[in-house]
XYZ file of C-alpha atoms in Angstrom:
619
model
C -23.544 42.517 -10.798
C -26.724 42.888 -8.772
C -27.575 40.661 -5.815
C -30.481 40.687 -3.419
C -30.128 42.627 -0.208
C -30.781 39.429 1.756
C -27.880 37.719 -0.029
C -25.573 40.685 0.629
C -26.425 40.766 4.317
C -26.138 36.987 4.742
C -22.590 36.910 3.387
C -21.364 40.334 4.463
C -21.077 41.924 1.006
C -20.926 45.717 0.870
C -21.142 48.189 -1.973
C -17.751 48.400 -3.695
C -16.535 44.935 -2.605
C -14.730 42.742 -5.160
C -16.748 39.536 -5.283
C -16.007 36.432 -7.354
C -19.295 34.976 -8.634
C -19.234 31.490 -10.180
C -21.835 28.943 -11.211
C -22.706 26.437 -8.508
C -22.317 23.539 -10.909
C -25.290 21.731 -9.403
C -29.059 22.013 -9.495
C -30.852 23.857 -6.714
C -32.175 21.100 -4.478
C -35.586 20.729 -2.873
C -35.838 21.591 0.830
C -37.018 18.983 3.300
C -36.877 21.068 6.481
C -35.565 24.444 7.638
C -34.434 25.610 11.072
C -34.908 29.334 11.792
C -33.800 31.221 14.889
C -35.396 34.295 16.407
C -32.582 36.835 16.785
C -34.798 39.768 17.775
C -33.641 39.885 21.444
C -30.004 39.973 20.286
C -30.538 43.056 18.131
C -30.628 45.413 21.101
C -34.398 45.534 21.467
C -34.346 44.382 25.071
C -38.036 45.151 25.587
C -39.040 42.386 23.144
C -39.067 38.997 24.894
C -38.101 35.710 23.270
C -40.835 33.650 21.650
C -42.794 31.517 24.097
C -44.216 28.053 23.381
C -47.766 29.411 23.127
C -46.946 31.622 20.110
C -44.301 29.369 18.484
C -46.711 27.276 16.367
C -48.344 30.374 14.887
C -45.015 31.903 13.935
C -43.840 28.610 12.361
C -46.920 28.516 10.099
C -46.641 32.187 9.174
C -42.906 32.053 8.365
C -43.456 29.016 6.168
C -46.378 30.464 4.208
C -45.425 34.132 4.017
C -41.612 34.106 4.012
C -40.154 30.774 2.975
C -42.682 29.777 0.332
C -42.480 33.180 -1.378
C -38.691 33.010 -1.730
C -37.419 31.471 -4.963
C -34.189 30.365 -3.289
C -33.189 30.173 0.370
C -29.754 29.646 1.902
C -28.134 29.287 5.315
C -27.598 32.721 6.875
C -30.542 34.283 5.040
C -32.369 36.815 7.264
C -36.053 37.744 7.361
C -36.274 41.202 8.965
C -39.157 42.907 10.723
C -41.683 40.126 10.194
C -45.111 41.081 11.553
C -47.709 38.642 12.860
C -48.943 39.721 16.268
C -47.191 41.967 18.689
C -43.807 43.521 17.888
C -41.911 42.901 14.649
C -39.376 40.096 14.775
C -36.238 39.110 12.823
C -35.299 35.506 11.985
C -32.189 33.903 10.456
C -31.976 30.536 8.681
C -29.617 28.345 10.716
C -29.881 25.078 8.823
C -31.458 23.729 5.665
C -31.991 19.993 5.342
C -32.149 19.665 1.576
C -33.222 16.544 -0.287
C -29.767 15.502 -1.445
C -28.577 12.396 -3.263
C -27.620 9.747 -0.727
C -23.943 10.037 0.146
C -23.226 6.316 0.409
C -21.058 3.971 -1.664
C -22.154 0.458 -2.607
C -20.948 -2.496 -4.676
C -17.209 -1.854 -4.347
C -15.399 -5.171 -4.129
C -12.446 -6.015 -1.937
C -12.542 -3.255 0.721
C -15.472 -4.242 2.942
C -14.140 -2.889 6.256
C -12.765 0.348 4.808
C -16.008 0.895 2.873
C -18.130 0.473 6.005
C -15.952 2.941 7.917
C -16.186 5.453 5.059
C -19.970 5.110 4.779
C -20.312 5.552 8.552
C -18.405 8.827 8.232
C -20.409 10.013 5.207
C -23.620 9.319 7.110
C -22.711 12.191 9.469
C -23.705 14.682 6.758
C -27.319 13.483 6.982
C -27.561 13.174 10.767
C -28.403 15.442 13.673
C -25.952 14.688 16.477
C -27.750 13.709 19.699
C -24.965 14.739 22.088
C -24.454 18.484 22.577
C -20.696 18.206 23.219
C -20.049 15.791 20.371
C -17.299 17.124 18.099
C -17.298 16.066 14.474
C -15.256 16.923 11.428
C -16.086 17.503 7.789
C -12.751 15.949 6.746
C -11.661 12.372 6.146
C -8.180 11.132 5.214
C -7.787 8.141 2.891
C -4.349 6.545 3.018
C -2.681 3.531 1.438
C -0.087 2.612 -1.161
C -0.055 3.124 -4.919
C -3.032 1.468 -6.589
C -4.880 0.688 -3.349
C -8.034 2.546 -4.454
C -7.854 6.057 -2.981
C -8.536 7.903 -6.237
C -11.153 5.315 -7.199
C -13.074 5.941 -3.959
C -12.885 9.705 -4.445
C -14.261 9.316 -7.978
C -17.076 7.125 -6.646
C -18.028 9.786 -4.077
C -18.027 12.466 -6.769
C -20.170 10.286 -9.039
C -23.012 10.322 -6.480
C -23.691 13.898 -7.623
C -23.980 14.973 -3.999
C -22.256 18.325 -4.434
C -20.059 20.613 -6.481
C -16.417 19.514 -6.623
C -13.531 21.826 -5.668
C -9.994 20.449 -6.129
C -6.987 21.770 -4.226
C -4.150 21.617 -6.740
C -0.483 21.104 -5.995
C 0.613 24.565 -7.152
C -2.044 26.483 -5.194
C -0.875 29.225 -2.853
C -2.478 29.850 0.565
C -4.780 32.717 -0.619
C -6.154 30.523 -3.422
C -6.894 27.735 -0.938
C -8.784 30.171 1.311
C -10.847 31.311 -1.676
C -11.594 27.695 -2.592
C -12.921 26.941 0.902
C -15.029 30.107 0.803
C -16.499 29.103 -2.566
C -17.233 25.623 -1.230
C -19.171 27.068 1.708
C -21.186 29.312 -0.597
C -22.016 26.497 -3.021
C -23.115 23.901 -0.456
C -23.423 20.965 -0.771
C -19.853 20.714 -1.999
C -16.865 18.383 -2.016
C -13.270 19.559 -1.522
C -10.689 17.079 -2.834
C -7.042 17.247 -1.722
C -5.221 14.405 -3.475
C -1.561 13.746 -2.613
C -1.955 15.820 0.534
C 1.593 15.016 1.654
C 2.979 16.956 -1.319
C 1.322 20.122 -0.001
C 2.192 19.919 3.678
C 5.165 17.617 4.312
C 8.014 19.774 3.021
C 10.086 21.727 5.503
C 9.683 25.137 3.905
C 7.667 28.281 4.512
C 5.106 27.543 1.778
C 4.203 24.114 3.195
C 3.974 25.589 6.689
C 1.674 28.354 5.427
C -0.544 25.859 3.599
C -0.723 23.697 6.729
C -1.827 26.716 8.783
C -4.459 27.669 6.191
C -5.884 24.140 6.137
C -5.984 24.055 9.944
C -7.841 27.372 10.102
C -10.270 26.570 7.299
C -11.124 23.100 8.642
C -11.692 24.571 12.110
C -13.881 27.301 10.629
C -16.053 24.832 8.722
C -17.369 23.292 11.923
C -16.725 26.141 14.359
C -18.459 28.712 12.171
C -21.484 26.541 11.431
C -24.672 27.967 12.893
C -26.105 24.653 14.114
C -23.753 22.716 16.429
C -25.891 19.574 16.049
C -25.215 19.216 12.312
C -22.332 19.397 9.884
C -22.111 22.006 7.156
C -22.644 20.370 3.782
C -18.963 20.570 2.856
C -17.139 17.248 2.592
C -13.323 17.468 2.615
C -11.457 14.391 1.326
C -7.698 14.123 1.694
C -5.647 11.313 0.183
C -2.060 10.334 0.930
C 0.315 7.428 0.441
C 1.513 7.653 4.037
C -0.534 9.123 6.879
C 2.637 9.520 8.950
C 3.791 12.270 6.570
C 0.793 14.455 7.474
C 1.599 16.889 10.332
C -0.048 15.940 13.616
C -1.524 19.428 13.805
C -3.728 18.459 10.844
C -4.852 15.213 12.520
C -6.656 16.834 15.444
C -10.382 17.067 16.147
C -12.331 19.046 13.530
C -9.522 18.379 11.045
C -8.348 15.065 9.531
C -9.191 13.218 12.723
C -10.990 10.504 10.748
C -8.594 8.387 8.727
C -9.297 5.254 6.721
C -6.540 2.846 5.743
C -7.023 1.082 2.439
C -5.147 -2.202 2.917
C -3.581 -4.323 0.230
C -6.204 -6.914 -0.788
C -5.926 -10.337 0.802
C -6.818 -13.525 -1.057
C -10.576 -13.189 -0.471
C -10.523 -9.522 -1.529
C -8.556 -10.301 -4.696
C -11.084 -12.972 -5.640
C -13.938 -10.501 -5.105
C -12.174 -7.831 -7.192
C -11.489 -10.262 -10.044
C -15.112 -11.396 -10.068
C -16.305 -7.782 -10.140
C -14.110 -7.149 -13.209
C -15.981 -9.979 -15.007
C -13.301 -11.078 -17.495
C -14.716 -13.077 -20.445
C -13.301 -16.498 -19.592
C -13.646 -19.498 -21.854
C -16.665 -21.536 -20.658
C -14.554 -24.653 -21.188
C -12.067 -23.518 -18.520
C -12.499 -24.670 -14.900
C -15.132 -22.714 -12.971
C -12.618 -21.885 -10.248
C -10.180 -20.099 -12.593
C -10.663 -16.721 -10.890
C -10.526 -18.313 -7.437
C -7.126 -19.823 -8.199
C -5.902 -16.593 -9.799
C -6.877 -14.698 -6.647
C -4.823 -17.116 -4.558
C -1.770 -16.752 -6.808
C -1.666 -12.960 -7.057
C 0.009 -12.175 -3.712
C 0.495 -8.418 -3.151
C -1.531 -7.377 -6.216
C -3.657 -4.283 -5.643
C -6.995 -3.669 -7.355
C -5.175 -1.567 -9.942
C -2.570 -4.307 -10.421
C -5.332 -6.844 -11.072
C -6.896 -4.509 -13.634
C -3.484 -4.131 -15.311
C -3.069 -7.906 -15.288
C -6.374 -8.466 -17.072
C -5.672 -5.635 -19.521
C -2.356 -7.272 -20.408
C -4.150 -10.609 -20.874
C -6.684 -8.891 -23.190
C -3.795 -7.424 -25.186
C -2.125 -10.841 -25.493
C -5.415 -12.401 -26.626
C -5.915 -9.713 -29.288
C -2.383 -10.127 -30.650
C -2.855 -13.901 -30.820
C -6.097 -13.398 -32.749
C -4.412 -11.127 -35.325
C -2.193 -13.941 -36.521
C -5.141 -16.107 -37.507
C -7.276 -16.115 -40.619
C -10.994 -15.342 -40.420
C -11.741 -19.055 -40.661
C -9.354 -19.888 -37.800
C -10.349 -17.027 -35.484
C -13.213 -17.900 -33.124
C -16.417 -15.860 -33.324
C -16.239 -15.003 -29.632
C -12.961 -13.913 -28.081
C -12.286 -15.338 -24.638
C -9.444 -15.013 -22.209
C -7.679 -18.349 -22.194
C -5.616 -19.690 -19.309
C -2.482 -19.258 -21.424
C -3.213 -15.531 -21.903
C -3.406 -15.081 -18.128
C -0.214 -17.078 -17.555
C 1.685 -14.883 -20.018
C 0.291 -11.732 -18.392
C 1.450 -12.917 -14.956
C 5.010 -13.003 -16.254
C 4.766 -9.385 -17.431
C 2.737 -7.592 -14.726
C 4.388 -7.325 -11.323
C 2.574 -6.113 -8.206
C 3.199 -2.449 -7.400
C 4.676 -3.314 -3.999
C 7.485 -5.211 -5.740
C 8.708 -2.267 -7.814
C 11.774 -0.112 -7.225
C 13.910 -1.410 -4.357
C 12.808 -5.049 -4.527
C 14.566 -7.820 -6.362
C 12.932 -11.009 -7.584
C 15.161 -14.035 -7.040
C 16.410 -16.136 -9.919
C 14.079 -19.101 -10.332
C 15.961 -21.746 -8.345
C 14.415 -25.125 -7.547
C 15.440 -27.367 -4.685
C 16.453 -30.103 -7.118
C 18.927 -27.676 -8.693
C 20.868 -27.532 -5.432
C 22.908 -30.657 -4.883
C 23.094 -32.016 -1.352
C 22.276 -29.955 1.765
C 19.211 -32.096 2.480
C 19.235 -31.149 6.169
C 19.221 -27.435 5.274
C 16.337 -27.899 2.828
C 14.273 -29.771 5.402
C 14.994 -27.227 8.151
C 13.920 -24.341 5.893
C 10.754 -26.150 4.827
C 9.789 -26.714 8.449
C 10.585 -23.143 9.476
C 9.048 -21.320 6.500
C 6.452 -23.378 4.664
C 4.393 -24.624 7.594
C 3.961 -21.288 9.475
C 3.319 -19.155 6.372
C 1.366 -21.597 4.213
C -0.611 -23.221 7.043
C -1.055 -20.559 9.754
C -4.316 -22.143 10.936
C -2.423 -25.333 11.827
C 0.149 -23.326 13.765
C -2.604 -21.379 15.581
C -4.497 -24.554 16.490
C -1.428 -25.961 18.186
C -0.727 -22.669 19.959
C 2.558 -22.063 18.192
C 3.995 -18.917 16.663
C 5.969 -18.520 13.469
C 9.609 -17.625 13.813
C 10.451 -14.107 12.682
C 14.026 -14.710 11.598
C 16.266 -17.534 10.413
C 20.032 -17.184 10.158
C 21.958 -19.312 7.677
C 25.619 -19.448 8.641
C 28.644 -21.341 7.443
C 31.718 -21.070 5.218
C 31.456 -19.105 1.971
C 30.250 -20.858 -1.164
C 28.071 -23.455 0.586
C 24.673 -22.516 -0.949
C 23.306 -20.181 1.723
C 22.086 -17.627 -0.828
C 20.901 -20.311 -3.263
C 18.925 -21.979 -0.469
C 17.136 -18.712 0.350
C 16.308 -18.167 -3.326
C 15.047 -21.725 -3.712
C 12.895 -21.365 -0.611
C 11.178 -18.293 -2.070
C 10.764 -19.947 -5.479
C 9.292 -23.184 -4.136
C 6.653 -21.542 -1.938
C 5.859 -18.780 -4.459
C 6.411 -15.912 -2.017
C 7.536 -12.424 -2.948
C 11.264 -12.070 -2.338
C 13.185 -8.996 -1.190
C 16.952 -9.425 -1.500
C 19.342 -6.970 0.156
C 23.122 -7.038 0.510
C 24.161 -5.664 3.879
C 27.290 -3.985 2.526
C 25.267 -2.064 -0.066
C 23.108 -0.511 2.659
C 26.179 0.957 4.355
C 27.308 2.632 1.144
C 24.368 5.061 1.273
C 24.257 8.564 2.714
C 23.755 8.908 6.454
C 20.095 8.293 7.243
C 19.354 6.711 3.869
C 20.359 3.238 5.077
C 17.869 3.344 7.949
C 15.137 4.668 5.665
C 15.802 1.854 3.191
C 15.529 -0.793 5.914
C 12.202 0.652 7.095
C 10.914 0.823 3.528
C 11.928 -2.775 2.796
C 9.979 -3.994 5.824
C 6.976 -1.813 4.932
C 6.905 -3.186 1.400
C 7.348 -6.744 2.619
C 4.344 -6.341 4.925
C 2.322 -4.948 2.038
C 3.455 -7.782 -0.249
C 2.985 -10.623 2.243
C 3.451 -13.525 2.237
C 7.031 -12.544 1.566
C 10.638 -13.260 2.435
C 13.267 -10.603 3.187
C 16.777 -11.929 2.621
C 19.750 -10.054 4.078
C 22.927 -11.390 2.490
C 26.164 -10.553 4.328
C 24.084 -9.501 7.334
C 27.261 -9.144 9.424
C 27.955 -5.916 7.475
C 25.020 -4.242 9.239
C 24.647 -6.520 12.254
C 28.182 -6.437 13.616
C 28.892 -6.023 17.305
C 28.247 -2.469 18.427
C 31.277 -2.514 20.700
C 33.598 -2.648 17.708
C 33.460 1.164 17.425
C 33.864 3.514 14.498
C 30.751 2.316 12.648
C 28.048 4.765 13.603
C 26.140 4.221 10.384
C 26.226 0.446 10.946
C 24.994 0.881 14.522
C 22.056 2.996 13.334
C 21.132 0.447 10.669
C 21.359 -2.389 13.199
C 19.098 -0.490 15.595
C 16.566 0.062 12.815
C 16.685 -3.634 11.895
C 16.101 -4.657 15.525
C 13.180 -2.239 15.856
C 11.547 -3.596 12.711
C 11.943 -7.208 13.829
C 10.665 -6.487 17.350
C 7.835 -4.743 15.606
C 5.354 -2.197 16.792
C 3.791 -3.406 13.536
C 3.433 -7.161 13.328
C 5.509 -9.139 10.851
C 2.510 -11.298 9.969
C 3.184 -13.137 6.730
C 6.812 -11.954 6.584
C 9.844 -14.168 7.171
C 13.335 -12.696 7.533
C 16.227 -14.827 6.280
C 19.843 -13.787 6.641
C 23.177 -15.278 5.703
C 26.651 -14.754 7.101
C 30.090 -16.314 6.897
C 31.000 -14.804 10.282
C 28.337 -15.593 12.903
C 30.820 -14.754 15.675
C 30.877 -11.136 14.408
C 27.129 -10.614 14.869
C 25.759 -8.487 17.683
C 24.239 -10.730 20.357
C 21.005 -8.714 20.252
C 20.251 -10.147 16.799
C 20.207 -13.696 18.153
C 17.684 -13.175 20.940
C 14.222 -14.813 20.842
C 11.870 -13.031 18.478
C 14.685 -12.041 16.127
C 17.021 -14.548 14.457
C 15.964 -17.273 16.849
C 16.653 -20.226 14.542
C 20.200 -20.818 13.350
C 20.849 -23.252 10.506
C 24.418 -24.325 9.872
C 25.176 -24.716 6.159
C 28.225 -26.965 6.139
C 30.569 -27.701 3.263
C 29.084 -30.541 1.218
C 29.988 -34.070 2.266
C 30.770 -36.822 -0.235
C 27.109 -37.444 -1.059
C 26.500 -33.707 -1.329
C 29.386 -33.165 -3.731
C 28.207 -36.067 -5.873
C 24.691 -34.559 -5.917
C 26.113 -31.203 -7.046
C 28.046 -32.917 -9.842
C 24.932 -34.858 -10.893
C 22.983 -31.595 -11.161
C 25.733 -30.076 -13.327
C 25.953 -33.261 -15.399
C 22.405 -32.696 -16.718
C 23.586 -29.720 -18.779
C 27.113 -30.890 -19.678
C 28.283 -32.988 -22.615
C 30.443 -35.524 -20.777
C 32.359 -38.468 -22.197
C 31.664 -41.948 -20.851
C 34.943 -42.001 -18.920
C 33.816 -39.305 -16.493
C 33.496 -41.006 -13.095
C 31.199 -38.831 -10.951
C 31.718 -40.777 -7.666
C 35.503 -40.597 -8.098
C 35.324 -36.897 -8.937
C 33.284 -36.355 -5.754
C 36.095 -38.003 -3.774
C 38.729 -35.832 -5.473
C 36.871 -32.657 -4.376
C 37.060 -33.421 -0.644
C 37.102 -30.139 1.334
C 35.747 -27.990 -1.509
C 32.653 -25.825 -1.080
C 29.651 -26.226 -3.351
C 30.584 -23.058 -5.228
C 34.116 -24.382 -5.723
C 32.794 -27.686 -7.099
C 30.752 -25.670 -9.601
C 33.877 -23.619 -10.376
C 35.789 -26.857 -11.101
C 33.126 -27.807 -13.644
C 33.323 -24.370 -15.281
C 37.142 -24.521 -15.378
C 36.944 -27.895 -17.139
C 34.482 -26.437 -19.641
C 36.813 -23.491 -20.339
C 39.712 -25.879 -21.019
C 37.640 -27.949 -23.466
C 36.369 -24.823 -25.243
C 39.986 -23.748 -25.742
C 40.821 -27.182 -27.224
C 37.799 -26.906 -29.550
C 39.078 -23.555 -30.826
C 42.558 -24.979 -31.369
C 41.495 -28.204 -33.126
C 38.276 -27.139 -34.809
C 36.623 -30.260 -33.346
C 33.509 -30.519 -31.130
C 35.010 -32.268 -28.111
C 33.360 -33.748 -25.010
C 34.420 -33.228 -21.428
C 36.861 -35.973 -20.386
C 37.754 -37.186 -16.896
C 41.266 -35.773 -17.353
C 39.748 -32.308 -17.925
C 38.073 -32.486 -14.519
C 41.196 -33.818 -12.802
C 43.222 -30.927 -14.222
C 40.535 -28.466 -13.100
C 40.706 -29.853 -9.545
C 44.411 -28.971 -9.402
C 43.702 -25.492 -10.786
C 40.866 -24.438 -8.423
C 42.197 -23.869 -4.916
C 40.272 -24.632 -1.748
C 39.151 -21.480 0.050
C 37.677 -23.103 3.156
C 40.121 -23.171 6.059
C 39.852 -25.386 9.160
C 39.015 -22.280 11.222
C 35.930 -21.618 9.079
C 34.317 -24.952 9.922
C 34.998 -24.899 13.643
């Protein structure tokens, strides 16, 4: 392989060196301006003075006409030796080339206005000359955000500008290969280095990850530190992407490295509407004009990718529905109908609700008999602050962070939390305290942190801790180190370095006296709602709800049955109904007849089901 002497000298190649030559992958661009530096005095010829202002203009013209214009290709570091004009021969090196490059800016990306502006401000640095001599800039930017938030999409959009050759750092690359990649990127400027899933390369506690971290630190430093013009950036853009910026070592977050980071947030209602409009689904013209507006309001916690999946599922449903029709029945134009979207919503869950989250059973308030005071208290505490925050702000109030439901077992605490989430349409994260303590040491705390992180991402949302006393017991009880650590984590999350905006924490316990006092301080579980055993009207309401789905004979006296169940919890009243059903089913099997539930069946069930609530529980 033959190369020009100028090329060899610029990049330090010597005869016998092993050199990897590869195609640049991009067209040679037109030059707009070139900065050359006279290095003659630095070559040891001390008797030759530096260029003065009087001769500078003549040298500029001569270098342009006789040196630059005669070269087919020029590159940073290229040297013109022993150039003669007047006086002694001089040597010049090309410090910087301002090529006519495609504009490195992104436009028309819906739903991420603030992040897009910050990214474009950073990309603009590659076209600027920095006015401040001590200003330190970096070639690297870190994109971070959850699954489906748009990191890969943004990287693809940058690549599609055609600004430079793309070099991808792959997961299985070893440190020497990464060094070679950076070297190739510098040679083939302008270029783009992409490091997707950066945390997979550098977050492990092993020698390979540590070596890769050191290589990235050195190469990022060298990009800026080794650039010949301190007022400009080398034309090498480095893009890192990660799910969690906290997993990137701080040594990689310093100046000249991934100092610039851009968080891609989960889309809010306005962003979701903008994303849906940009996707331009073919809606039926007969449908309301605000169909997408309403869909954007309903899709809490959906990312841009989730919304694309939702529409794709709706397209699939529409196609399947069309297949079942004859040519005469099938419409000429295929539209997305409201029903297609409704079906898709049942099938496509937001990414933030996967894995550790649990959707509640669909429970309506009218399915819970009695407890009217509890229902009203929850509506006031949850619906108003989260559904009407502007009203709360106008009055100078603040939403409560936590609500504790306490009372004897079986009195609808868990059902009330589920109904609250169902009625307001919030995402629901259900956790049993005892299950958290069954994990390995450290896993419980990590799970609590992850639940809160996901709830923030999926807001408006409700986190429900059932049996919270299992993790929130008094720390003085001793012997429960894991429980103490989990409690501390829970307190830290509720106090919040990160705000709990749009997140309500509900908890339930049968033993409020066992809770650590720290949980009940203002800013934590600062509203306590007592869920008492149902009174006479409450028990009758529970029986009326059950009656809707039961085949009862005319002799069943609901008010009398409510009196007979004095002192029973709501769950026990339901158990009485189920016991009566079991008895009648047994009679049906024995007689071969389809029998109804009789009053005597319920009376017998009352004697079978024992009361579990003791006087101490209701004190």
